Coordinates of C-alpha atoms in Angstrom, one line a residue:
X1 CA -49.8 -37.9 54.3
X2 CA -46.0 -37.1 54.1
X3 CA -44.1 -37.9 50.9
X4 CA -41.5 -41.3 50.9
X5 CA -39.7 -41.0 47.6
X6 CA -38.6 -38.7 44.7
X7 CA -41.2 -39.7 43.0
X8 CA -43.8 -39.1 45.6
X9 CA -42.6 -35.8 46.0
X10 CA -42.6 -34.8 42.3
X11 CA -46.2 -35.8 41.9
X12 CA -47.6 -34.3 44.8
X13 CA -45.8 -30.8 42.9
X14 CA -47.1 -31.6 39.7
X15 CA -50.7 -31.8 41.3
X16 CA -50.3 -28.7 43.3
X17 CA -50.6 -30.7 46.5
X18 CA -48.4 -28.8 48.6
X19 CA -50.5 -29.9 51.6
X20 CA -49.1 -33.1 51.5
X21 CA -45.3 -32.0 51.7
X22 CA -46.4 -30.9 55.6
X23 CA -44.9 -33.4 57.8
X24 CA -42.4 -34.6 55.4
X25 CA -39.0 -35.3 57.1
X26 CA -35.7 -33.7 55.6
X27 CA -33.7 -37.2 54.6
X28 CA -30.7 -38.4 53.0
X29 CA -32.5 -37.4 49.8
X30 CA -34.1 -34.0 51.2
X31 CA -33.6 -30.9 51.6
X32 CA -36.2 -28.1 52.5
X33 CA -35.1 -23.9 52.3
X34 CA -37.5 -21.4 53.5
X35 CA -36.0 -18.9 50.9
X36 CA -33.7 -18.4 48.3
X37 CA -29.8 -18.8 48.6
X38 CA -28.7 -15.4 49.2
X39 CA -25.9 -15.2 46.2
X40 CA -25.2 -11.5 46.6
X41 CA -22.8 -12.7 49.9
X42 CA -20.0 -15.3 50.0
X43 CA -21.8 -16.8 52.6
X44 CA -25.1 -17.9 50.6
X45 CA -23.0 -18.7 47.6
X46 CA -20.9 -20.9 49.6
X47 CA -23.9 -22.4 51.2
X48 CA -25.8 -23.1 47.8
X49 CA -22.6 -24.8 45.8
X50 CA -21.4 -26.6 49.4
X51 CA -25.5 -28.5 49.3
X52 CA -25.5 -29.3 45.7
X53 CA -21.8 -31.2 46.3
X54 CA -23.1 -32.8 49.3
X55 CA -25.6 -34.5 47.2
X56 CA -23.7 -35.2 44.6
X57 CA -21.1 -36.9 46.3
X58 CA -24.0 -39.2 48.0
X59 CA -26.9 -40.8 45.8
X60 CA -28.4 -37.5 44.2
X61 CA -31.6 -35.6 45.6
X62 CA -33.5 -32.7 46.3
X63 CA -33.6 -29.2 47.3
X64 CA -37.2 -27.9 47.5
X65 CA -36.9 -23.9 48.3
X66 CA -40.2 -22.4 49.9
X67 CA -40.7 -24.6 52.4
X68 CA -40.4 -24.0 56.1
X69 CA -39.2 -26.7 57.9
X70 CA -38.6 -26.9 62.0
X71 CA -37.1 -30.0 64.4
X72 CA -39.8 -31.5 66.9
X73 CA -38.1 -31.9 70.1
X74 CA -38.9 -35.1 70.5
X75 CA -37.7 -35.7 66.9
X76 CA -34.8 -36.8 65.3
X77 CA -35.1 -35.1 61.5
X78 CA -36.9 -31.5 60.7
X79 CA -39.9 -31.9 59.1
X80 CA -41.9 -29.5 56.9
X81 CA -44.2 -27.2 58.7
X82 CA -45.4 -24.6 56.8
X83 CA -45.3 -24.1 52.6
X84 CA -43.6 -20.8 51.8
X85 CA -43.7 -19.8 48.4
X86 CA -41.5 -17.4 47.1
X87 CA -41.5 -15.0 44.1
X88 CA -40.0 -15.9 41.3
X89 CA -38.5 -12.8 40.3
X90 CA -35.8 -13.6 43.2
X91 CA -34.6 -16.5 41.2
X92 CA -32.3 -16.4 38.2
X93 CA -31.6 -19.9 37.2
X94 CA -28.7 -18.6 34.8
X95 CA -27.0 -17.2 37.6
X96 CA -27.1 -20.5 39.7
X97 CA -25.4 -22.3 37.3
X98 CA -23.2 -20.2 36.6
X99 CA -21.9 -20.3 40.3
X100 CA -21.8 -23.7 39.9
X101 CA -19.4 -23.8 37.3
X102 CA -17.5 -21.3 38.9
X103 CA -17.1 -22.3 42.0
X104 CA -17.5 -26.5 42.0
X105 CA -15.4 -29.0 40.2
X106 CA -16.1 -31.2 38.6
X107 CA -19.5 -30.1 36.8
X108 CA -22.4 -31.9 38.2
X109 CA -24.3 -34.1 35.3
X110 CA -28.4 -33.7 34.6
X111 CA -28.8 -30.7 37.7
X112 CA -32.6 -29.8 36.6
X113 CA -34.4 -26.9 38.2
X114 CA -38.4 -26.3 38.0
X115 CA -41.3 -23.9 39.4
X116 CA -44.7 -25.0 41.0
X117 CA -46.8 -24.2 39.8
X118 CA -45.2 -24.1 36.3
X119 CA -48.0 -21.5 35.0
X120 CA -46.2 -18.2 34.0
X121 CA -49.1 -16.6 34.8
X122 CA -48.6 -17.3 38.4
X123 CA -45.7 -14.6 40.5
X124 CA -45.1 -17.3 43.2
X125 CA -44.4 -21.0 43.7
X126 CA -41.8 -23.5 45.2
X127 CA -38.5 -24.3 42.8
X128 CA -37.4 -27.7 43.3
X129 CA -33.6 -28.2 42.4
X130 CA -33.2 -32.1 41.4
X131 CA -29.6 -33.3 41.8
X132 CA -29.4 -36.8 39.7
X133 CA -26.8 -39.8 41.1
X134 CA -23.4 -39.2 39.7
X135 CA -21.2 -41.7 38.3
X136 CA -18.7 -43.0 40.7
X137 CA -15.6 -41.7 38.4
X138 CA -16.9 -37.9 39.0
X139 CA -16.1 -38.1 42.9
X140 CA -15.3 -36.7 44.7
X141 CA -17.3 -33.0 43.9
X142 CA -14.6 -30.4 45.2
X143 CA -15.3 -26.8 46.5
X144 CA -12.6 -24.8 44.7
X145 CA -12.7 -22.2 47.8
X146 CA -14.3 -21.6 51.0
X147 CA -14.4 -18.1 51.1
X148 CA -17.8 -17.5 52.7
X149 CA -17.1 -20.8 54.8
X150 CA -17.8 -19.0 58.6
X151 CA -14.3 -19.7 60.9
X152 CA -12.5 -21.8 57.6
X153 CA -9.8 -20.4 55.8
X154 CA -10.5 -18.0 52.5
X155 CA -8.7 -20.8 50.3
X156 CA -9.3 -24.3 50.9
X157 CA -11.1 -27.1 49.5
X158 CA -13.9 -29.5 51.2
X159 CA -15.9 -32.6 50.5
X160 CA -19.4 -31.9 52.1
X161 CA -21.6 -35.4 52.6
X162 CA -24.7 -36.0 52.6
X163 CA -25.1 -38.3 56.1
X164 CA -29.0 -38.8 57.0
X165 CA -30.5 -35.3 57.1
X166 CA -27.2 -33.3 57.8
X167 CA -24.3 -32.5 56.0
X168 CA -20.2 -33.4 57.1
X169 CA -17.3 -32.9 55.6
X170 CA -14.9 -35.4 54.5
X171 CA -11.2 -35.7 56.5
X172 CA -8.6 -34.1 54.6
X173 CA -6.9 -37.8 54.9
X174 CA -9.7 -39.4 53.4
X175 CA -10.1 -36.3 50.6
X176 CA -5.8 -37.2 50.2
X177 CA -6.3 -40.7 49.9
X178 CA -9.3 -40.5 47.4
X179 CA -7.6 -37.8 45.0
X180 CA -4.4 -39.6 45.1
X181 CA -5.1 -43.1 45.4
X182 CA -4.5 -45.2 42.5
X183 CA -7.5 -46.1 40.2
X184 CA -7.4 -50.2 41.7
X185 CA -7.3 -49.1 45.3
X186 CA -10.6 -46.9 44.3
X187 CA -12.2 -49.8 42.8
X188 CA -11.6 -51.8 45.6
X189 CA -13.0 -50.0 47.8
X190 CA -16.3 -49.7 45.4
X191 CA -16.5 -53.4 45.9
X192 CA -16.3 -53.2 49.1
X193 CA -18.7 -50.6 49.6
X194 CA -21.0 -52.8 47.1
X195 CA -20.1 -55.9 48.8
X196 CA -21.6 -54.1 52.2
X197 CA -24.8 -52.8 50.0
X198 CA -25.7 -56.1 48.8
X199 CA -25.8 -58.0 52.2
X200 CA -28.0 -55.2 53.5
X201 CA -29.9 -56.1 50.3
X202 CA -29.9 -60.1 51.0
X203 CA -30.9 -59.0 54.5
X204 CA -33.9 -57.0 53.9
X205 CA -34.8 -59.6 51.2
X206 CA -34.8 -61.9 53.9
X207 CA -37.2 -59.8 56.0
X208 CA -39.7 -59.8 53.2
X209 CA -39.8 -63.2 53.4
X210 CA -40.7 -63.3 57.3
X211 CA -43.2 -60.9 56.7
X212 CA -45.0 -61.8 54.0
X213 CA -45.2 -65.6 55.6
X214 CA -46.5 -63.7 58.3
X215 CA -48.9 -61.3 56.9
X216 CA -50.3 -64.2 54.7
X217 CA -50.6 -66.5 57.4
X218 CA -48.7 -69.4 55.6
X219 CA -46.4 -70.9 58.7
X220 CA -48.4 -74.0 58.3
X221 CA -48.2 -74.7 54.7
X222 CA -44.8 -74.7 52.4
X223 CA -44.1 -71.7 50.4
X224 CA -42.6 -70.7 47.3
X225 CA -40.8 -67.7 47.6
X226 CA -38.8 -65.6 44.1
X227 CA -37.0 -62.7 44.1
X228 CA -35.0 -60.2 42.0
X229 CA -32.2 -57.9 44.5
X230 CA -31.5 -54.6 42.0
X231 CA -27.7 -54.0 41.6
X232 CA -25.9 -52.7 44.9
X233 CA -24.6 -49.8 43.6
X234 CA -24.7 -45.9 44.7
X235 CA -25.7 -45.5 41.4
X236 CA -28.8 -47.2 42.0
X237 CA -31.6 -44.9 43.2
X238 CA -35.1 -45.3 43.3
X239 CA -36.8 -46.7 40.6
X240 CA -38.3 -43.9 38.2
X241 CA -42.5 -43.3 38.1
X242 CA -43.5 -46.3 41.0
X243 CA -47.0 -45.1 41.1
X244 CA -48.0 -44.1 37.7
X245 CA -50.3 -46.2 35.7
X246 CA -48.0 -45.7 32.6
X247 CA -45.2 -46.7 35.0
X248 CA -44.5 -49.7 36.9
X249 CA -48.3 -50.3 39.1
X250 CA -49.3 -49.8 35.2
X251 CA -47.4 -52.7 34.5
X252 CA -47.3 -54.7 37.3
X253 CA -51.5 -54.1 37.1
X254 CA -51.3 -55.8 33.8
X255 CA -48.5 -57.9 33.3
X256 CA -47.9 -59.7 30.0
X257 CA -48.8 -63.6 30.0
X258 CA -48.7 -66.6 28.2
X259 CA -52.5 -66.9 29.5
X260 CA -55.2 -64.4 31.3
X261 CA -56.2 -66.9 33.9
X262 CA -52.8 -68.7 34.1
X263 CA -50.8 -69.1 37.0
X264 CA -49.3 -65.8 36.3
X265 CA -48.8 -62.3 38.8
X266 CA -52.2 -61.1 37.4
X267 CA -54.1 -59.4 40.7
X268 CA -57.7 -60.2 41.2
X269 CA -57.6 -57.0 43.6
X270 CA -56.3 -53.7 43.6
X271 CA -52.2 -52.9 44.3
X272 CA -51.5 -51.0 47.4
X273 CA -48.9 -48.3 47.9
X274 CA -46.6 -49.9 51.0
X275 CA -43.4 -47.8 52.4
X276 CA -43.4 -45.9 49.3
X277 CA -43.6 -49.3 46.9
X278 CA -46.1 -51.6 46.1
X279 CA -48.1 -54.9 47.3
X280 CA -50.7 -57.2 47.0
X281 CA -52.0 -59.0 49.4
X282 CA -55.6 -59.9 49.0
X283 CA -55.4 -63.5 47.3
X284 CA -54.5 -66.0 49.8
X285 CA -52.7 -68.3 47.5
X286 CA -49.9 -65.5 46.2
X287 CA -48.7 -62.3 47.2
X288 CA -46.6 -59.7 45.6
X289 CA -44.0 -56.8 46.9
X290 CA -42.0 -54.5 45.1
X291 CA -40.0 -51.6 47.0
X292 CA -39.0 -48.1 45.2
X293 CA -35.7 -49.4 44.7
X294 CA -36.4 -52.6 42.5
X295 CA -36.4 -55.2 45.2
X296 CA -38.9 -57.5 43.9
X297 CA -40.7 -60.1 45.8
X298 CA -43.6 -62.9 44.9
X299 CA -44.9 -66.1 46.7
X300 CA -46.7 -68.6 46.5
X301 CA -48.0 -71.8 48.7
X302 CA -48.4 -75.3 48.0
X303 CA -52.2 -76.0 48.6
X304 CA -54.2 -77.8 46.1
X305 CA -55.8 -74.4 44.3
X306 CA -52.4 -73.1 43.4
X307 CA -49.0 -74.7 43.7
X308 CA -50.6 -78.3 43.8
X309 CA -53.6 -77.3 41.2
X310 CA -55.0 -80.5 39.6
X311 CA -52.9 -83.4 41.6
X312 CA -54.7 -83.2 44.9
X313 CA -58.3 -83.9 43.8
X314 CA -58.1 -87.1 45.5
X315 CA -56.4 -85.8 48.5
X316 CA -58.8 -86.1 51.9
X317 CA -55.8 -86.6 54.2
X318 CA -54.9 -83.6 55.3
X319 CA -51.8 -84.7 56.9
X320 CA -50.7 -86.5 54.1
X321 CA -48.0 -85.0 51.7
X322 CA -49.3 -82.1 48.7
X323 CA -48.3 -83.4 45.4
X324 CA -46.8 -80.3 43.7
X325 CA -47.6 -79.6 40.3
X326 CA -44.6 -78.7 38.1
X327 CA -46.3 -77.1 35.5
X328 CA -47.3 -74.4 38.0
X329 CA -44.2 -74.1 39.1
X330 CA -42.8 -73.7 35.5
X331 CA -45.3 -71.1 34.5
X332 CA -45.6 -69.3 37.9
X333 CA -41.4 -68.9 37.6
X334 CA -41.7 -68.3 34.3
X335 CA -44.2 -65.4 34.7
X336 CA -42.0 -63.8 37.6
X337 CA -38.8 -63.8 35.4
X338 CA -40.5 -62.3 32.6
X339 CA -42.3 -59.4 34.7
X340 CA -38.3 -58.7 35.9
X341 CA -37.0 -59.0 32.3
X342 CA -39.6 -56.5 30.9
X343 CA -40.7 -54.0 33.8
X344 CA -37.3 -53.9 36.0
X345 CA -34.1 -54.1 34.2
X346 CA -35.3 -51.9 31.4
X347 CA -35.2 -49.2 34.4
X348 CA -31.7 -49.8 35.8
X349 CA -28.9 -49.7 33.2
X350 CA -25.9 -50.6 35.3
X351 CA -24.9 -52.9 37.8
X352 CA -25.6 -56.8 38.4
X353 CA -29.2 -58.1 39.2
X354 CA -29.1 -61.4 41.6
X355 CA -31.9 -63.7 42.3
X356 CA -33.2 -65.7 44.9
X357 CA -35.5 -68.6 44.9
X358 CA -36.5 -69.6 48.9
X359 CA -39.0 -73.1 49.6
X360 CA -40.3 -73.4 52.9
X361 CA -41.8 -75.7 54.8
X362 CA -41.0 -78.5 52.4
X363 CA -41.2 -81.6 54.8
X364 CA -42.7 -80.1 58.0
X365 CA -45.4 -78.2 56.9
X366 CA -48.9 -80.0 56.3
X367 CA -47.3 -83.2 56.0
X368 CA -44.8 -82.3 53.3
X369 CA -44.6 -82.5 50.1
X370 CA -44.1 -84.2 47.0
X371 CA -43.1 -83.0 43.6
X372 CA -44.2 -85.0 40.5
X373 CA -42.3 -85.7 37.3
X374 CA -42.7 -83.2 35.1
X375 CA -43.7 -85.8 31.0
X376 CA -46.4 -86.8 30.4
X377 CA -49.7 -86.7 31.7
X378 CA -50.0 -90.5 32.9
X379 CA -46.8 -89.4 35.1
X380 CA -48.5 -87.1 37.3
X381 CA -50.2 -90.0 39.4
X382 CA -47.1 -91.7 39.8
X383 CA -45.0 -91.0 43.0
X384 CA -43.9 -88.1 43.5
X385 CA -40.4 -87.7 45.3
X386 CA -40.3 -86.8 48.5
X387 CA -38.3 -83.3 49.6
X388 CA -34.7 -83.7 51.1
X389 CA -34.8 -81.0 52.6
X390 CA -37.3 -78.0 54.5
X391 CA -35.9 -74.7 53.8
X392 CA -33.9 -74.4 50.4
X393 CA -31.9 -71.0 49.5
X394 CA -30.7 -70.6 46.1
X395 CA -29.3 -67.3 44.5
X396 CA -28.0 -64.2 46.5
X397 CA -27.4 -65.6 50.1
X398 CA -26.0 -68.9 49.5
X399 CA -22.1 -69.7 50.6
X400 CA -21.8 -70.5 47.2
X401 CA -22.8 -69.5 44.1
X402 CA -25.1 -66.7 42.6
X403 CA -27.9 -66.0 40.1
X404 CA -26.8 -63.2 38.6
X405 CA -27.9 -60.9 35.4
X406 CA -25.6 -57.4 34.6
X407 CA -28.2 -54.7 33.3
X408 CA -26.9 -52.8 30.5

């Protein structure tokens, strides 16, 4: 099965799956190379220092060398075909960074290179050059020449970008305009560009919604819907170690709780690895999604074994309205905030974090429903009020007004 992420990538490598790289689609994020960059000519050192500033000036990513990759016909991207490993010997890391500092300005930040297999012992393997995201401030990363550059002049400078699985150049009016621009205009336009990244955010986190309802089966009842949109930001990558059990399905596996068989995220199943994140699915009464990038997603309906636990004994209408206990609601928010506090933000150190909170179904679903006052006992058989509305929105997505949380 193809890789999705970094992080999918690095552990198939660390495993010595190379099988599992085959049919693995060059991306924004990746890069394949049959062989080594040929530094001896212009040409190959140009081509090695122009694809490490094409990912720097993008989000960061990788460049795995000894592995062939062709283009279907019928396909959009290249994919990997065949694994190539090459001998070591042809690689001297020294003199890659050295280029580098020769020949790109300014210096990229955390560039790591590494073997696979990693044994000494062993003459061939697949080096994988990891370009981190760069801060903002650092762009744009400048060829100081283009000798080697086929039909471009000896002296010149370029801003290669990464677009999809291909590199362009920037327009010398847009490289003029970034280099001389004025530090506001530059922050503007990061607004602007953030602005852009966080509707696509409110968008997808929108889609969740849909799906989940859907994949849960819940367009009859009213749902309860939190979630936590990770900072737009081109700094903001995808989240580090996803899949390990010391990482976030680790966590997310056992969460911390004010009680083991509370109304908590605690899964009664197994997680499963979706579109490179993870879900659960298997409890009808809750479901869970987090994708690699830290958008984070739980739900919950309003039946009498969950959101209504306790108040609906009595209940044999089933058109008549579910009394929702707040109590659950508290502890099921509560639980949800505290997995984002402790498992999430830790991992992104930057940026704003903005929150949602979606009811569905409120007074057409199942009759309706009816929350209770949340005192004393004796209160929770009084009447309950009555939604006002069906669908509420609150947080990222609203006209007005935000939840919002900076990291860092």
């Amino acid at each position: 099965m193809p890789v999705h992420s970094r992080e999918e990538l690095v552990a198939a490598l660390d495993a010595n799956d190379f099988e599992r790289l085959l049919g693995t689609p060059e991306s924004e994020w990746l890069d394949f190379k049959k062989e080594p960059y040929l530094l001896d000519s212009d040409k190959g050192r140009w081509e090695y220092v122009k694809d490490i500033a094409a990912f720097a000036n993008a989000t960061g990513g990788c460049i795995l060398i000894g592995v062939k990759a062709t283009k279907d016909p019928n396909e959009l991207q290249e994919k990997a075909t065949s694994v190539t490993a090459i001998p070591k010997k042809l690689v001297n890391s020294d003199r890659y960074n050295g280029i580098l500092l020769e020949k790109l300005y300014p210096d990229v930040q955390g560039l790591r290179m590494r073997w696979y297999p990693e044994s000494r012992a062993v003459s061939d393997g697949l080096l994988l050059i990891e370009i981190p995201s760069q801060r903002g401030s650092s762009k744009p990363f400048v060829l100081r020449s283009m000798s080697g550059a086929e039909d471009l002049p000896v002296i010149a400078l370029g801003v290669p970008m990464r677009v999809g699985d291909r590199t362009s150049w920037m327009r010398a009016e847009t490289l003029h305009h970034r280099m001389q621009g004025t530090r506001q205009v530059e922050e503007a336009a990061q607004v602007e560009r953030e602005s852009r990244q966080h509707a696509s955010l409110v968008q997808r986190a929108e889609e969740h919604i849909r799906t989940l309802t859907r994949e849960m089966k819940w367009s009859n009842v009213a749902t309860y819907f939190l979630q936590a949109l990770p900072p737009a930001s081109e700094r903001t990558g995808p989240l580090l170690n996803v899949h390990g059990e010391d990482g976030l399905r680790g966590a997310l596996a056992r969460p911390k709780s004010l009680r083991t068989m509370g109304f908590n995220l605690r899964q009664l199943g197994s997680l499963e690895t979706r579109n490179g994140g993870l879900a659960y699915l298997e409890d009808p009464r809750r479901c869970i999604s987090l994708d690699r990038d830290g958008l984070f997603t739980v739900g919950a309906y309003a039946e009498a074994d969950f959101l209504g636990w306790y108040l609906n004994r009595a209940r044999t209408d089933a058109s008549s309205p579910m009394r929702l206990n707040p109590l659950v609601l508290v502890e099921f928010t509560l639980e949800f905030f505290r997995f984002v506090y402790a498992a999430l933000i830790p991992r992104v150190s930057h940026g704003v974090w903005t929150f949602r909170i979606v009811t569905e179904g409120l007074q057409s679903r199942q009759g309706g429903v009816l929350l209770n006052p949340g005192r004393h006992n004796a209160d929770h058989w009084s009447d309950g009020a009555p939604a006002s509305v069906d669908v509420t929105v609150h947080g990222a997505g609203r006209r007005k007004g935000e939840l919002r949380l900076r990291a860092g």
